[in-house]
GROMACS .gro file of C-alpha atoms in nm:
model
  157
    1UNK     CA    1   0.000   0.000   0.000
    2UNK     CA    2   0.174   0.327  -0.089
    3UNK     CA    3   0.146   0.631   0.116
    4UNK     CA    4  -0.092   0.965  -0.003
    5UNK     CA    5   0.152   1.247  -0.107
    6UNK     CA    6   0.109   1.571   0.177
    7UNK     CA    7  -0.065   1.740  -0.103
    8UNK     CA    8  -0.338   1.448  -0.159
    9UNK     CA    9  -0.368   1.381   0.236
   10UNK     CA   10  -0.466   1.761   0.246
   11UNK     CA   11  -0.716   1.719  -0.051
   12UNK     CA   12  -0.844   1.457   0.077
   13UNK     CA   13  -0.898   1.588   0.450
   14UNK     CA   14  -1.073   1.895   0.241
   15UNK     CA   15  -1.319   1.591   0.062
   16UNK     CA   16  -1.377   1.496   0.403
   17UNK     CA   17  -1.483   1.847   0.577
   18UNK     CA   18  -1.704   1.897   0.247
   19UNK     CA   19  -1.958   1.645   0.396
   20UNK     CA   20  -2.029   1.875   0.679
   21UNK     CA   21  -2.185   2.137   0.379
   22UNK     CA   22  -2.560   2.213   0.400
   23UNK     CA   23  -2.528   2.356   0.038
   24UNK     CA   24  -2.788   2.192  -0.220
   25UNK     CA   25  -2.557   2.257  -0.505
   26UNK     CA   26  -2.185   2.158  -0.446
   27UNK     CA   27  -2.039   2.026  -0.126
   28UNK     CA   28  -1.744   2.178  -0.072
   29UNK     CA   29  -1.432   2.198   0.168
   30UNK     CA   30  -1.114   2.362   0.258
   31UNK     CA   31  -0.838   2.300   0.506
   32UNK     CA   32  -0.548   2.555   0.563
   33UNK     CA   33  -0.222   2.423   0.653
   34UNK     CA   34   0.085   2.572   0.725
   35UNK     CA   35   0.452   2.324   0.745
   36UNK     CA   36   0.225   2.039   0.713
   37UNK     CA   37   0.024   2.140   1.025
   38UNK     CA   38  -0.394   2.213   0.980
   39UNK     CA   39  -0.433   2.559   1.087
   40UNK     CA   40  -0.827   2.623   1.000
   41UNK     CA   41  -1.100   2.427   0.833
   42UNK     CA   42  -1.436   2.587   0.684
   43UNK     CA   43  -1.704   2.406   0.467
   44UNK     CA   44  -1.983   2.607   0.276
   45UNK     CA   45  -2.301   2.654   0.495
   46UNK     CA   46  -2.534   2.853   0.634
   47UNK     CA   47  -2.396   3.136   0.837
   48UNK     CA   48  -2.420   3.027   1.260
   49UNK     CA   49  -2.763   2.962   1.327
   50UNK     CA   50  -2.915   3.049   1.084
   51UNK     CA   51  -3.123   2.833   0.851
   52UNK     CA   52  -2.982   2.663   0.563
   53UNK     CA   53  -3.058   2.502   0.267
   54UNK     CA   54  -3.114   2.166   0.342
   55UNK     CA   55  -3.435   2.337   0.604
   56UNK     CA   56  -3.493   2.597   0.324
   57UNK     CA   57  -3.436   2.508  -0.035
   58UNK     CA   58  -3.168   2.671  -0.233
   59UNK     CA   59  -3.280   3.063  -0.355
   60UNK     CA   60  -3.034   3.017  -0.605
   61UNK     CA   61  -3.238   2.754  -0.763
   62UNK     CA   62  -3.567   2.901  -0.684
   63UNK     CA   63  -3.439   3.225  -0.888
   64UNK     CA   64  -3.253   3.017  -1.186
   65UNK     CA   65  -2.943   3.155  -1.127
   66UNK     CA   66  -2.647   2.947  -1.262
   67UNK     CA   67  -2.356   2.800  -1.072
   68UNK     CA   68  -2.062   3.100  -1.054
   69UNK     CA   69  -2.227   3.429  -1.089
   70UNK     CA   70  -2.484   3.635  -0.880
   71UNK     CA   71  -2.285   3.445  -0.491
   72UNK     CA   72  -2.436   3.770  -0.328
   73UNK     CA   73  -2.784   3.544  -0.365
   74UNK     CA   74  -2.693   3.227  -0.175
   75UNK     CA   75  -2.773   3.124   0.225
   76UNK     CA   76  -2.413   2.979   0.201
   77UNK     CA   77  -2.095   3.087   0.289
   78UNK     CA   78  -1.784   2.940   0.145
   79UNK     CA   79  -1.562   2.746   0.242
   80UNK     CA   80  -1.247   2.925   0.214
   81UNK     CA   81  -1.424   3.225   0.355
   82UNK     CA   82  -1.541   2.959   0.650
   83UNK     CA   83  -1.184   2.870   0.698
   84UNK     CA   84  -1.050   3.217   0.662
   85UNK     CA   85  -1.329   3.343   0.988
   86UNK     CA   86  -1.246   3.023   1.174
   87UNK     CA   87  -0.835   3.121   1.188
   88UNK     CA   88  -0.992   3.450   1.280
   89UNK     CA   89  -1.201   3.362   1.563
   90UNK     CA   90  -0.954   3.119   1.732
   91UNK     CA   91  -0.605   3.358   1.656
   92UNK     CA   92  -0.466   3.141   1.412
   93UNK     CA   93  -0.238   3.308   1.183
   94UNK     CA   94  -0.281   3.198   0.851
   95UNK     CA   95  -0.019   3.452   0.646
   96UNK     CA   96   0.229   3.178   0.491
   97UNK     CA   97  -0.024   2.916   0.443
   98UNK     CA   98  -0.162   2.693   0.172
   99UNK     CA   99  -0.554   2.588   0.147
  100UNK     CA  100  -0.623   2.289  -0.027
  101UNK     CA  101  -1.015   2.344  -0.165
  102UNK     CA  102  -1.184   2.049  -0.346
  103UNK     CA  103  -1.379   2.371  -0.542
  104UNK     CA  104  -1.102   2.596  -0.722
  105UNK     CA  105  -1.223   2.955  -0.507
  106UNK     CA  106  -1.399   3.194  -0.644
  107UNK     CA  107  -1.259   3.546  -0.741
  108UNK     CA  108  -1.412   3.692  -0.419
  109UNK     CA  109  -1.256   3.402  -0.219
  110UNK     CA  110  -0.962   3.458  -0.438
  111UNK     CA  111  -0.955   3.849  -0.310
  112UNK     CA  112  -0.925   3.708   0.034
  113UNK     CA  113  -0.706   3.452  -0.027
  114UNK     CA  114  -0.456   3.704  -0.151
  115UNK     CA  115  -0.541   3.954   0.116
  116UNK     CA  116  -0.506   3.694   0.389
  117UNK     CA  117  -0.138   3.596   0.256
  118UNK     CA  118  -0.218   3.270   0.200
  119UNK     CA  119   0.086   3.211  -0.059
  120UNK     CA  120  -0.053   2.867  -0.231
  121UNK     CA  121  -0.377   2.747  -0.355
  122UNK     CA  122  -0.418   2.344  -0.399
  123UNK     CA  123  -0.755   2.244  -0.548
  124UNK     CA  124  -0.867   1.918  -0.809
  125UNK     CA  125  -1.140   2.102  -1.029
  126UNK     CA  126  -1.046   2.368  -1.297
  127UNK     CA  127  -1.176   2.799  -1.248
  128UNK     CA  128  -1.487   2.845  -1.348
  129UNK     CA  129  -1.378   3.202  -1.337
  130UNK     CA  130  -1.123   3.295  -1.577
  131UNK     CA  131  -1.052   3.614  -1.368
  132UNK     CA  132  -0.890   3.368  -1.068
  133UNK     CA  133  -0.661   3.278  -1.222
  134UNK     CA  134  -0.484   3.597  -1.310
  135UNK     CA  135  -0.604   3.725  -0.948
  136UNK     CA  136  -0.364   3.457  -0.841
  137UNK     CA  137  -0.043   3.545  -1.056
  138UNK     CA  138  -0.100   3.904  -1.061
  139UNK     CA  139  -0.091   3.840  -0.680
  140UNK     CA  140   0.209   3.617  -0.717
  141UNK     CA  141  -0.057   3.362  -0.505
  142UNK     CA  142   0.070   2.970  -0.647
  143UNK     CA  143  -0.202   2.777  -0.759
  144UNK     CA  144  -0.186   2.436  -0.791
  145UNK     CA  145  -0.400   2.175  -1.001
  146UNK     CA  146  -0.432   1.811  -0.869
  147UNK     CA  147  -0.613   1.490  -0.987
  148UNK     CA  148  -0.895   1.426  -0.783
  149UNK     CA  149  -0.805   1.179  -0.505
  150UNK     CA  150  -0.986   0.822  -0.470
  151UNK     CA  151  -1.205   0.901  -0.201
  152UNK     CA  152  -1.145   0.578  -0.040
  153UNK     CA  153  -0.979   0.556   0.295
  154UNK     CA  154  -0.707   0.293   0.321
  155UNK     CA  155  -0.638   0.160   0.618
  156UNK     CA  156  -0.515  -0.185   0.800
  157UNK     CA  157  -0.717  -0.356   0.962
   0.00000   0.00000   0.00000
């Protein structure tokens, strides 16, 4: 049995917080991580206790709106932004870090990615967002693209 590279172990810990999501659409999760240590996790969700989606129904598909544009109309919170408050709330320092997202972010995530100082972005799906991308290298942010991980977990009995 070979051993999960630190980049897929931290992909697939992110596949793992994205079952916590109450999102209708796309589960999705991130996990910040700084010389191999987790610093902050988020999934998208409902803001704290509030009602969410799974209670509710998603607006976005009650209004038709399609996946990437109009994120202003949307119970949910993302992920990265989840992780981002998290680090915030507890006093975790994230400047130096690296969030692995099973969603690339979006360009307002993006915005605080860069503004956070989180220097490296590791996610398995491509930008829906063309304008990410350039955020990123205009920012000098390093974004990585990775093969989805199996989402089995191996283990010995």
């Amino acid at each position: 049995m070979s051993r999960p590279s630190w980049d897929e172990y931290f992909l697939k810990m992110a596949m793992l917080i994205s079952e916590r999501s109450t999102c209708l659409r796309h589960h999705v999760g991130a996990v910040m991580v700084r010389e191999r240590r987790v610093l902050s996790t988020g999934y998208n969700g409902a803001a704290r206790g509030l009602k969410d989606c799974l209670e509710l129904g998603c607006l976005r598909d009650e209004q038709g709106i399609d996946s990437g544009t109009r994120h202003e109309v949307c119970r949910a919170i993302h992920a990265e932004q989840n992780a981002i408050i998290q680090a915030g709330q507890h006093g975790v320092g994230i400047a130096g870090a690296t969030i692995y997202c099973t969603h690339s972010p979006c360009l307002i995530c993006a915005k605080m990615i860069v503004n956070a100082g989180i220097e490296r972005v590791v996610s398995c799906t491509a930008y829906a967002d063309p304008n990410t991308p350039a955020l990123f290298r205009e920012a000098g942010t390093i974004c990585e693209l990775f093969e989805r991980p199996e989402p089995e977990i191996k283990f010995m009995p």
